mmCIF file of C-alpha atoms in Angstrom:
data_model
loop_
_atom_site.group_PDB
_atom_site.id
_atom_site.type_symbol
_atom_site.label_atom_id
_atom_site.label_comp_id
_atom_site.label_asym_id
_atom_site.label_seq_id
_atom_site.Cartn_x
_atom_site.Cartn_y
_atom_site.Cartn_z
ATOM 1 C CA UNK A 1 67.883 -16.342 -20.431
ATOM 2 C CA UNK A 2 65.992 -17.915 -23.131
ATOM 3 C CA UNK A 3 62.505 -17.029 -24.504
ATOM 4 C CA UNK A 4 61.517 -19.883 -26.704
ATOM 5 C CA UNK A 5 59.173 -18.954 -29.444
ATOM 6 C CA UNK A 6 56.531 -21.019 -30.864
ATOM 7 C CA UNK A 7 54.022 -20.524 -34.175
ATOM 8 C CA UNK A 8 51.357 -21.233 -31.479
ATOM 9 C CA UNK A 9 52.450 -17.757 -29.516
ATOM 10 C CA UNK A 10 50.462 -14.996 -28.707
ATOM 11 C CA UNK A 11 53.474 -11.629 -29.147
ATOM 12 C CA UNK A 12 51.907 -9.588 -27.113
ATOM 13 C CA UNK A 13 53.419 -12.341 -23.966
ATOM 14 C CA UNK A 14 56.122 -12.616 -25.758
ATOM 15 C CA UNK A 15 57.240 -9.239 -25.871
ATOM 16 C CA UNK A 16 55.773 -8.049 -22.664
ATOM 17 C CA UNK A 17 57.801 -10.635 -20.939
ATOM 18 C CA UNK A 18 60.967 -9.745 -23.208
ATOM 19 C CA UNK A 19 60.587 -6.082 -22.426
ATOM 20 C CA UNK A 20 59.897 -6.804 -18.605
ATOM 21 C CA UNK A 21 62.940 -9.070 -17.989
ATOM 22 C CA UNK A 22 64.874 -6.820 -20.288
ATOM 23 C CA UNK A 23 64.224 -3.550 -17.899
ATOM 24 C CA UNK A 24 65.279 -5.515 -14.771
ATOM 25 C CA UNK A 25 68.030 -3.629 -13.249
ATOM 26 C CA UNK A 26 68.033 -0.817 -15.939
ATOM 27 C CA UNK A 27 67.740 2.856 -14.639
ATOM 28 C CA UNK A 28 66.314 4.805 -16.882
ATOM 29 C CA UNK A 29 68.083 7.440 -15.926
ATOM 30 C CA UNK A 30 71.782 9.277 -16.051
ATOM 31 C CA UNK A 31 72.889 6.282 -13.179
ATOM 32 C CA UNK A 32 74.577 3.324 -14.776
ATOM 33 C CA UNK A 33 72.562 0.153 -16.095
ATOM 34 C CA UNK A 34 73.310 -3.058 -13.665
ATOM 35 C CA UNK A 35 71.318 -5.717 -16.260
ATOM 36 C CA UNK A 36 69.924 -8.892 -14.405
ATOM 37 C CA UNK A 37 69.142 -10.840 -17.119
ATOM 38 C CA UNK A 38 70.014 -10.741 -21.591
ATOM 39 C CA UNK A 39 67.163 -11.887 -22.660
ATOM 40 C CA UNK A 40 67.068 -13.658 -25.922
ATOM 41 C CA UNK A 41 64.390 -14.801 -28.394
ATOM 42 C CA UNK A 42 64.716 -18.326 -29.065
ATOM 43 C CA UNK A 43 63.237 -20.508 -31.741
ATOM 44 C CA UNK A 44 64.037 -23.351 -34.431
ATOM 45 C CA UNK A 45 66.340 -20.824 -36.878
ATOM 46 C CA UNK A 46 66.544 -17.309 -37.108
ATOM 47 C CA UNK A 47 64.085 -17.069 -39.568
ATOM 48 C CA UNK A 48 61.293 -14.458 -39.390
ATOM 49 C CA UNK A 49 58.232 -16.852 -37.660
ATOM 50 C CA UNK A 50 54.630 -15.653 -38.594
ATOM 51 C CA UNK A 51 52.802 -16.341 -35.010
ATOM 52 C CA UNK A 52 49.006 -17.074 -34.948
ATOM 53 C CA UNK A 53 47.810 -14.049 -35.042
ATOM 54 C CA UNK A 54 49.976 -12.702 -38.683
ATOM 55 C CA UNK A 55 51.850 -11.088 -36.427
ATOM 56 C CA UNK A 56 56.134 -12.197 -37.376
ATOM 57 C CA UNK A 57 58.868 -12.039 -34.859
ATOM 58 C CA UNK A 58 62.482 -13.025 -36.048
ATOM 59 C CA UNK A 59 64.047 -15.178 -33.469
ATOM 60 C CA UNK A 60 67.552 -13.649 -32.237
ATOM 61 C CA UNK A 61 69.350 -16.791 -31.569
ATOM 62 C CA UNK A 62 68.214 -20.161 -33.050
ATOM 63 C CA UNK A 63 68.272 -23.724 -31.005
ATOM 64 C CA UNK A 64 71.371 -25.215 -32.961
ATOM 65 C CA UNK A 65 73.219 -21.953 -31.504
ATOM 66 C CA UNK A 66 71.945 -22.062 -27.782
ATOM 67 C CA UNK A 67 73.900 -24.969 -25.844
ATOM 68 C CA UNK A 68 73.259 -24.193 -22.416
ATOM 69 C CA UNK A 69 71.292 -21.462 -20.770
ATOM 70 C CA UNK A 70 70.031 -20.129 -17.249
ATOM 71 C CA UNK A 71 66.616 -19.778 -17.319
ATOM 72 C CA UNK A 72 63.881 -21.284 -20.340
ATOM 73 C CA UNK A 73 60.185 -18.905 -20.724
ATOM 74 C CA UNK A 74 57.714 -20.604 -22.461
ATOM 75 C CA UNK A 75 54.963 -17.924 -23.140
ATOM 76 C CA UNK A 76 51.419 -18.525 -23.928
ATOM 77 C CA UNK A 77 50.223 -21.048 -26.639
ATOM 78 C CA UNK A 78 47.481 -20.541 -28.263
ATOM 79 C CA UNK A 79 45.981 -24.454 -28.601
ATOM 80 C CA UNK A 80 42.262 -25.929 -29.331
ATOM 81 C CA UNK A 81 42.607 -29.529 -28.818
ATOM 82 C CA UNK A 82 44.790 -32.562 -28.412
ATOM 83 C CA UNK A 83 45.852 -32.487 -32.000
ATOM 84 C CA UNK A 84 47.184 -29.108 -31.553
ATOM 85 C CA UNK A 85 49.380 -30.067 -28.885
ATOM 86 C CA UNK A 86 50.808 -32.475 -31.124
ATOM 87 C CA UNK A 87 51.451 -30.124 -33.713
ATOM 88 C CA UNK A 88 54.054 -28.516 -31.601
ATOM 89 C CA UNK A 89 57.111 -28.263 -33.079
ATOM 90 C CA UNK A 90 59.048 -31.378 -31.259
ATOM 91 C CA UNK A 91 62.576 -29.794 -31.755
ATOM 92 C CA UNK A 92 61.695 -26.731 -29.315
ATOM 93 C CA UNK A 93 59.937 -29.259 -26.857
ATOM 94 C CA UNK A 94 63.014 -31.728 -27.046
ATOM 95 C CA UNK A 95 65.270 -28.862 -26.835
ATOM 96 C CA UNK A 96 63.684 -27.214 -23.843
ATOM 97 C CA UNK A 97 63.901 -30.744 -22.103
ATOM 98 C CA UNK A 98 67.691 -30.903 -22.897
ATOM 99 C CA UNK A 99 68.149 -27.641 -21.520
ATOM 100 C CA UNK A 100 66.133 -28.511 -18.207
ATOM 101 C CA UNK A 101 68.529 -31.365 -18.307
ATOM 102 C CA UNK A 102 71.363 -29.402 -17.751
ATOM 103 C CA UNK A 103 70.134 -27.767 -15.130
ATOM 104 C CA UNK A 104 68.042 -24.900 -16.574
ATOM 105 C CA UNK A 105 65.372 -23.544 -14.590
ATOM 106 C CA UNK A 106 61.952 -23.616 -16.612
ATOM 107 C CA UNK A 107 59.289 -20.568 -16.387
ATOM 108 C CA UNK A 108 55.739 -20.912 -18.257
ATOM 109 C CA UNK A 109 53.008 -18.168 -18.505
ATOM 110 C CA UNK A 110 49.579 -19.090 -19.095
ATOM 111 C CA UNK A 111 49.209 -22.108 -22.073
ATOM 112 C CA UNK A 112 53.058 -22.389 -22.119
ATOM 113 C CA UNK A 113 52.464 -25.603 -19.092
ATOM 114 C CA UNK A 114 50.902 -27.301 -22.266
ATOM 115 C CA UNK A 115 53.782 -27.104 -24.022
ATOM 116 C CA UNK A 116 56.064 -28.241 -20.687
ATOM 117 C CA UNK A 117 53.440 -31.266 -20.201
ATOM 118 C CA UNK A 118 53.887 -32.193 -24.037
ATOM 119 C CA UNK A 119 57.556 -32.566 -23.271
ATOM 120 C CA UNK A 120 57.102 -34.955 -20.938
ATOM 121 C CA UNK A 121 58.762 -32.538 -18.403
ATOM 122 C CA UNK A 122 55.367 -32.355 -15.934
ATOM 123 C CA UNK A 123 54.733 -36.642 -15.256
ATOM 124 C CA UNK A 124 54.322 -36.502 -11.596
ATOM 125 C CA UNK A 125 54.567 -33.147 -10.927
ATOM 126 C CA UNK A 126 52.187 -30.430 -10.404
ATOM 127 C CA UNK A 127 51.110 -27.442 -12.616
ATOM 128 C CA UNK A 128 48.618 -24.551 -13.522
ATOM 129 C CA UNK A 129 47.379 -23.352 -16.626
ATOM 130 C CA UNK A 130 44.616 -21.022 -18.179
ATOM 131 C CA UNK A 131 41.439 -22.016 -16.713
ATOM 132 C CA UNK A 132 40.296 -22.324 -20.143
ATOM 133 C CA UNK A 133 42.712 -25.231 -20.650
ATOM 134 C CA UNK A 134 41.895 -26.858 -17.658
ATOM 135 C CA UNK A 135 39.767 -29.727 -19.424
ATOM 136 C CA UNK A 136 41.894 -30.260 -21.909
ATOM 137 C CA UNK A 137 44.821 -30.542 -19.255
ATOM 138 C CA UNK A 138 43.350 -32.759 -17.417
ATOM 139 C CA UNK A 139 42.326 -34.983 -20.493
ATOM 140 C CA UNK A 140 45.819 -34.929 -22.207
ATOM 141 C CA UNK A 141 47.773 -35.219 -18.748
ATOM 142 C CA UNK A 142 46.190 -37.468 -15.862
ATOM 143 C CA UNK A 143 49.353 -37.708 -14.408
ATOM 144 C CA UNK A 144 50.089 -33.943 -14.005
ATOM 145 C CA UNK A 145 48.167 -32.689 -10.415
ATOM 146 C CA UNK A 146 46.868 -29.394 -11.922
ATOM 147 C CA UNK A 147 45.979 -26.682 -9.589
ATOM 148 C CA UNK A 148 43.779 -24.667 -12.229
ATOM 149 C CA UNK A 149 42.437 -21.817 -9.719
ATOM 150 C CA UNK A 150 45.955 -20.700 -8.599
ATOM 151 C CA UNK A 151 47.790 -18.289 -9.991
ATOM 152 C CA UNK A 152 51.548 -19.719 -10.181
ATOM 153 C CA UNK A 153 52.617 -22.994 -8.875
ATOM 154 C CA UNK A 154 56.339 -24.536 -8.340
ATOM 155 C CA UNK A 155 57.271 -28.123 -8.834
ATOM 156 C CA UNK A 156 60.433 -29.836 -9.454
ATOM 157 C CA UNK A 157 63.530 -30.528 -7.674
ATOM 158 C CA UNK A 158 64.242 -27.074 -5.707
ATOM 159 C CA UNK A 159 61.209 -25.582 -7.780
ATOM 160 C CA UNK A 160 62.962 -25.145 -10.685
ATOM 161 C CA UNK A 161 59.835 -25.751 -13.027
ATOM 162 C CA UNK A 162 56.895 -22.892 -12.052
ATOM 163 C CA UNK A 163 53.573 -22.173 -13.831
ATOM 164 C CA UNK A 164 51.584 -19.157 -13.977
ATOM 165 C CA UNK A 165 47.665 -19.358 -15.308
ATOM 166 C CA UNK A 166 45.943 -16.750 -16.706
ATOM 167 C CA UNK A 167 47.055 -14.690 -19.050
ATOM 168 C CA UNK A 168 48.473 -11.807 -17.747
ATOM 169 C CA UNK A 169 49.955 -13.979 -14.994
ATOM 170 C CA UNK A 170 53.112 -13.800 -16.997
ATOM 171 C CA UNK A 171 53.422 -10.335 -15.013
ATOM 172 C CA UNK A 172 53.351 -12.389 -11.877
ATOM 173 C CA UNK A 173 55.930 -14.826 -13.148
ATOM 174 C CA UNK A 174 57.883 -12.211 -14.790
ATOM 175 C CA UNK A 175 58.028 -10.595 -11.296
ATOM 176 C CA UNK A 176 58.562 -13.547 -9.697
ATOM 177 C CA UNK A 177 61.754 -14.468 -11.805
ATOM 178 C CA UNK A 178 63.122 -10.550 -11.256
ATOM 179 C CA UNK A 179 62.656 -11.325 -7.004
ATOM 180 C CA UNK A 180 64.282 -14.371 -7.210
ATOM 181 C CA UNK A 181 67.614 -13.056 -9.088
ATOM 182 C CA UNK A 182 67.120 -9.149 -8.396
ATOM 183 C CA UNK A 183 65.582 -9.058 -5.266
ATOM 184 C CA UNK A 184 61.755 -8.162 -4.004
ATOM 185 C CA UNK A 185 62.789 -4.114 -4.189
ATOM 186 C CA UNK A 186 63.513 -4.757 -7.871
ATOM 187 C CA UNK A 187 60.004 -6.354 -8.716
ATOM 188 C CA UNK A 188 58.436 -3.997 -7.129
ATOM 189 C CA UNK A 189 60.069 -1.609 -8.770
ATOM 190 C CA UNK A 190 59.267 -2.734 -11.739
ATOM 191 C CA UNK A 191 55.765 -3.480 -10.836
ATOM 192 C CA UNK A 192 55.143 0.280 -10.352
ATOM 193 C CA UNK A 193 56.877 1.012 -13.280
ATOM 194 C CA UNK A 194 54.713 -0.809 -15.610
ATOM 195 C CA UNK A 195 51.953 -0.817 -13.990
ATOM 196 C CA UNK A 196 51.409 -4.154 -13.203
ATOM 197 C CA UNK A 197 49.494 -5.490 -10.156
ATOM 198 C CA UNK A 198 49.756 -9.099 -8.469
ATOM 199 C CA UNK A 199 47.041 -11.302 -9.207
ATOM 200 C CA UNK A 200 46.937 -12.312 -4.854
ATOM 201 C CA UNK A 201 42.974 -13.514 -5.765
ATOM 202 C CA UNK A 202 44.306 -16.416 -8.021
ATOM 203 C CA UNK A 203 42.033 -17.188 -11.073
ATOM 204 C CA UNK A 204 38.767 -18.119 -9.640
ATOM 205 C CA UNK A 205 37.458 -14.662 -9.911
ATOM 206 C CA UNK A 206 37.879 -14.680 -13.717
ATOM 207 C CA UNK A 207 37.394 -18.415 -14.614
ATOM 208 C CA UNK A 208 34.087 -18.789 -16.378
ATOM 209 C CA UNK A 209 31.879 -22.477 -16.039
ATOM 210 C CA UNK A 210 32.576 -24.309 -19.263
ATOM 211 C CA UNK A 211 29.696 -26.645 -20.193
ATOM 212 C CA UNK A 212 30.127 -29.826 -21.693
ATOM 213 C CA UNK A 213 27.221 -29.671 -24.373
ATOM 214 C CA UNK A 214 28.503 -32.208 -27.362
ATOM 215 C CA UNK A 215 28.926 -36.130 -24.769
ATOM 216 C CA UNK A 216 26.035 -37.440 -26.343
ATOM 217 C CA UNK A 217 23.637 -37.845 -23.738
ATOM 218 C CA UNK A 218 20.388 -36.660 -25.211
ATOM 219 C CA UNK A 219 18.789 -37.099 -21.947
ATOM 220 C CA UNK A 220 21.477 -35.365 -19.862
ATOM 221 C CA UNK A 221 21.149 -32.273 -22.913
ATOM 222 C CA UNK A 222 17.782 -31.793 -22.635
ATOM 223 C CA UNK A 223 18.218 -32.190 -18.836
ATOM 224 C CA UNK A 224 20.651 -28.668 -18.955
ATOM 225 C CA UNK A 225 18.779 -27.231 -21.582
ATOM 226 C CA UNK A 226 16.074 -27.301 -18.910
ATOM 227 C CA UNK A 227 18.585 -25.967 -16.454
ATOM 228 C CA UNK A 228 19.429 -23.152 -18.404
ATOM 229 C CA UNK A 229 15.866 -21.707 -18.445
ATOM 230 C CA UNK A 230 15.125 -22.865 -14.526
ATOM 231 C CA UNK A 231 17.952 -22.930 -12.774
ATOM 232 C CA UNK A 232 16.318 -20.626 -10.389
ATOM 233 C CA UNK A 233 13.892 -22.385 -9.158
ATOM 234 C CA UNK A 234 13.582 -24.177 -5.303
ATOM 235 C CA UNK A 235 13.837 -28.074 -6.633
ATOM 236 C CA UNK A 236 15.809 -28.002 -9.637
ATOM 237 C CA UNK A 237 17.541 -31.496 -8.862
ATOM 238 C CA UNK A 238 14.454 -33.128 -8.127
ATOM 239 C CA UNK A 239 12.575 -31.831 -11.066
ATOM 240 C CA UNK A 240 15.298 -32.503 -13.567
ATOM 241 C CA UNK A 241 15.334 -36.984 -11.962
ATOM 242 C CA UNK A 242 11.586 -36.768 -12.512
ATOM 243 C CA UNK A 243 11.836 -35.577 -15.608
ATOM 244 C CA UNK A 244 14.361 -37.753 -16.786
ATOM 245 C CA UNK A 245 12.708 -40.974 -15.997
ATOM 246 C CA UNK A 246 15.732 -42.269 -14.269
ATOM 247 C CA UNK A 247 16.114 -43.809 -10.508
ATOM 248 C CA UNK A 248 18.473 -40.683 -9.012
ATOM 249 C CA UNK A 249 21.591 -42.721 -9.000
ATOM 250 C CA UNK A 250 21.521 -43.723 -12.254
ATOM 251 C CA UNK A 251 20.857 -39.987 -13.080
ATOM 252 C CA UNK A 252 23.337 -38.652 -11.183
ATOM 253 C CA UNK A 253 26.029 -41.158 -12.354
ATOM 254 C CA UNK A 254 25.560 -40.073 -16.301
ATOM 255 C CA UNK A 255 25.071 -36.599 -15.253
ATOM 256 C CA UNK A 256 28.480 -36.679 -14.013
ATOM 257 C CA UNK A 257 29.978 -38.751 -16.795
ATOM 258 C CA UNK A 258 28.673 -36.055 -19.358
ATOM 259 C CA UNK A 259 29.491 -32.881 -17.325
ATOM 260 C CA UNK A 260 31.860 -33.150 -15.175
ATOM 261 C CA UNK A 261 29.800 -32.062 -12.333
ATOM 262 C CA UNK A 262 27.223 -33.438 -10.051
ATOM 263 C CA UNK A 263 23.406 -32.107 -10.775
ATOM 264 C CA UNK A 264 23.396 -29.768 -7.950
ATOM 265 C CA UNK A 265 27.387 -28.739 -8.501
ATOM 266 C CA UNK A 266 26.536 -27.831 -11.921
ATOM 267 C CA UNK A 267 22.925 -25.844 -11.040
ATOM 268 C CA UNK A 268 25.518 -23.575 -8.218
ATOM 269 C CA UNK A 269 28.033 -23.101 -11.266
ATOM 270 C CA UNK A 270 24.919 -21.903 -13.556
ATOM 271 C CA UNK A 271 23.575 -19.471 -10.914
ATOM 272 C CA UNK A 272 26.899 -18.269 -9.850
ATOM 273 C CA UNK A 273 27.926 -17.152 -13.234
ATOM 274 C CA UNK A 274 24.391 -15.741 -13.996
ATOM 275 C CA UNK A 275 25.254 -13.568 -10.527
ATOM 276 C CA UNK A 276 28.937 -12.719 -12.346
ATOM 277 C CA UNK A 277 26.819 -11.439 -15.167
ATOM 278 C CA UNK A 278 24.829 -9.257 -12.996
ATOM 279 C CA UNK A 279 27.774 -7.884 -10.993
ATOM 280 C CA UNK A 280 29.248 -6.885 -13.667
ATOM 281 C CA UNK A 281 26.748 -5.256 -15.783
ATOM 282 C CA UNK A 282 24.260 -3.437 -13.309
ATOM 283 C CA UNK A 283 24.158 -1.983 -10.094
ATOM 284 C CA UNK A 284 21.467 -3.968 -8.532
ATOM 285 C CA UNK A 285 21.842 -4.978 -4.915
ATOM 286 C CA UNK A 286 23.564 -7.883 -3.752
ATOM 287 C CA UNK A 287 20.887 -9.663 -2.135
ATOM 288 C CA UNK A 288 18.763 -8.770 -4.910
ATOM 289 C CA UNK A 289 21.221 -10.819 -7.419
ATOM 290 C CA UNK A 290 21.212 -13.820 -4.912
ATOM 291 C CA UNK A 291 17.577 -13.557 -5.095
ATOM 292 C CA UNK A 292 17.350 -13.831 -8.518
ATOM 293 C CA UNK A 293 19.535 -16.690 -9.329
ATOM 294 C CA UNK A 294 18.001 -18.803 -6.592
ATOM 295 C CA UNK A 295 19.081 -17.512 -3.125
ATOM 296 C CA UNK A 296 16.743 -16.451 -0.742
ATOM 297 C CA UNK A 297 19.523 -16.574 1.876
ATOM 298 C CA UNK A 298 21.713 -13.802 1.145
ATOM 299 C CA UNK A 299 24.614 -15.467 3.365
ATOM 300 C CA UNK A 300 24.177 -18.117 1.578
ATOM 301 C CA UNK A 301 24.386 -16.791 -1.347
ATOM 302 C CA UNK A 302 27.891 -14.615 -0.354
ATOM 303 C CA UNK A 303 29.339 -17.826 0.941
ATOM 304 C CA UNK A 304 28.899 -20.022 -2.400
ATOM 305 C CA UNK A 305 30.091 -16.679 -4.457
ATOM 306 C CA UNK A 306 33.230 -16.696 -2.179
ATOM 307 C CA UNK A 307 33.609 -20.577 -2.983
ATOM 308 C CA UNK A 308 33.564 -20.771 -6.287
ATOM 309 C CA UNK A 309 34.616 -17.247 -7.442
ATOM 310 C CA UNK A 310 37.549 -16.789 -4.724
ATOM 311 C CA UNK A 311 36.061 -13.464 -3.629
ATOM 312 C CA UNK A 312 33.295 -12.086 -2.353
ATOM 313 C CA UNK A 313 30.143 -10.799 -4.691
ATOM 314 C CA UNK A 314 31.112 -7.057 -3.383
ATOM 315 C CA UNK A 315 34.607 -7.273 -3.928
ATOM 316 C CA UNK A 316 33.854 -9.179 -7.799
ATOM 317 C CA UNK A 317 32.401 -6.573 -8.870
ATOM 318 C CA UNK A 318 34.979 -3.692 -8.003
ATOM 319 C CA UNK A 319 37.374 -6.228 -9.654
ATOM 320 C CA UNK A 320 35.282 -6.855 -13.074
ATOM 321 C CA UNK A 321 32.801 -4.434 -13.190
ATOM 322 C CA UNK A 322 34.096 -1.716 -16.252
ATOM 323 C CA UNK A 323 34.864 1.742 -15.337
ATOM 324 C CA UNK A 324 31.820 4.384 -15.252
ATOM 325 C CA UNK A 325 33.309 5.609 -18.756
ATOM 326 C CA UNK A 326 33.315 2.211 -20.179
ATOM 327 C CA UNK A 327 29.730 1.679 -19.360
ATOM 328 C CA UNK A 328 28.322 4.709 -20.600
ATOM 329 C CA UNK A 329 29.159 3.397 -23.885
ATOM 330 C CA UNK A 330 26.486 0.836 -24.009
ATOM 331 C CA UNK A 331 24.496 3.672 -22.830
ATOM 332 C CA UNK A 332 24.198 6.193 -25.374
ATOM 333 C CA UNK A 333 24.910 3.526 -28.440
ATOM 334 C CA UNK A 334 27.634 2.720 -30.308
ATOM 335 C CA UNK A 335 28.473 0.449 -33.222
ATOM 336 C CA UNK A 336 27.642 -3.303 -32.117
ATOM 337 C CA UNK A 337 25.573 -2.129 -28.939
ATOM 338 C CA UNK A 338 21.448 -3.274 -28.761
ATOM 339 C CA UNK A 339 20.893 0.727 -29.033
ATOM 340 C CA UNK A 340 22.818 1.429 -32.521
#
């Protein structure tokens, strides 16, 4: 099993999906070790690789050594636009296709499906990723049908490519891989061992709206900079066409073309993450928070929540909102809080 390491990595993936597949079948105890998988650290030589955040790893095995394998993990990558993608190192990415070639099932965690699409491995297929890479997904690789709100996705002949998305998805995956070879007793094992919990809610509930400020509209800017301050009020759509000067298709069409969203799409997307906020910083009522962002109708304000987060505005903020402790720091003052 082959972990393939890139410059771009993050090693906190890397070696919580080392030390995960590495405790697979291991006791822990007087009772003898039954190993499912040898994982091994992968990369162009076996020389010590500084990773993007200073930290170094040294490789175990390098690509020249490694003819066939099992099973290819591609961890996170750490990536900011196209021309980081094409910075990848292209021996790893043709190496990982030759080994998919041969019949070796590939695994990605998080911004490692970047790395699988820049191989060339994805055309056709489907895929997730970080919902933070979702634009730039989408813009690098038409082709590729990404599912960016769920949480692992399988594509390939007999599913032997699969894609986690957020970042600590690569439990998830990790899991997944240890079910598949160990058996479901085994991941669950491990799950309780380390902790880790299955993401079931997908990524919706932690994906934040990205807003395309820098097309070059100037009327479609100073259309959401007017969004941004009245998002809450009854007839924001109709306001913003009057204000624009445009006939309403027109404005729609290059409100689109800038964005990404339609006007009243993108308004919904405001106000819902203005309600995230909320949740997750105060205890003010539910209907109170739909109020505010817009919603007189608290059902419909739980219904669009449920759309567009996943969950419910109840259940998001059990899920996000910081322990008591946490928020007591804000509270009393601390270094970097309003208070201090």
């Amino acid at each position: 099993m082959s972990l393939v390491l890139f410059p771009e990595c993050d090693p906190s993936i890397v070696y919580g999906i080392f030390d995960t597949l590495w405790a697979a079948g291991r006791d822990f105890s007087d009772n003898e070790d039954h190993p499912v998988f040898i994982p091994r650290i992968v990369s162009t030589s076996k020389q010590a690789m500084q990773l993007v955040t200073g930290v170094s790893i040294i490789p175990q095995d390098g690509i020249n050594e490694v003819n066939r394998t099992d099973v290819v993990f591609v961890p996170n990558v750490l990536v900011k636009s196209a021309a980081c993608l094409r910075r990848l190192d292209r021996r790893l990415l043709d190496w990982i296709k030759a080994m998919h070639g041969q019949g070796a099932a590939l695994y990605s965690a998080c911004g490692g499906s970047l790395v699988l699409a820049e191989a060339g491995l994805l055309e056709g297929e489907a895929a997730t990723t970080h919902w933070s890479y979702a634009a730039l997904f989408k813009e690098q690789y038409p082709d590729v049908t990404l599912h960016a709100d769920r949480l692992i996705v399988q594509s390939g002949d007999g599913h032997s490519i699969v894609c986690s998305g957020g970042a600590s998805s690569w439990q998830d995956l990790a899991l997944l891989l240890v079910a598949k070879f160990a058996g479901t007793a085994e991941a669950i094992r491990l799950s309780k061992m380390f902790l880790y919990q299955w993401h079931r809610d997908g990524q919706l509930p932690y994906a934040s709206m990205i807003q395309n400020v820098n097309h070059g509209d100037a009327t479609i800017e100073r259309a959401q900079q007017w969004i941004a301050e009245n998002y809450d009020k009854a007839d924001v759509v109709g306001d913003l066409v009057r204000q624009s000067g445009l006939p309403k298709r027109s404005f729609d069409r290059r409100f689109r073309t800038a964005t990404g969203y339609s006007p009243l799409a993108y308004i919904q997307a405001l106000r819902i993450e203005e309600a995230k906020q909320l949740l997750e910083t105060t205890s003010t009522a539910v209907e109170a928070i739909g109020r505010e962002v817009g919603y007189e109708d608290a059902s419909s304000f739980r219904r669009l929540f449920r759309r567009l987060a996943g969950i419910g505005p109840a259940e998001y903020r059990r899920k996000l909102q910081p322990p008591k402790m946490v928020r007591e720091f804000d509270r009393v003052g601390h270094p970097g809080s309003s208070e201090s």
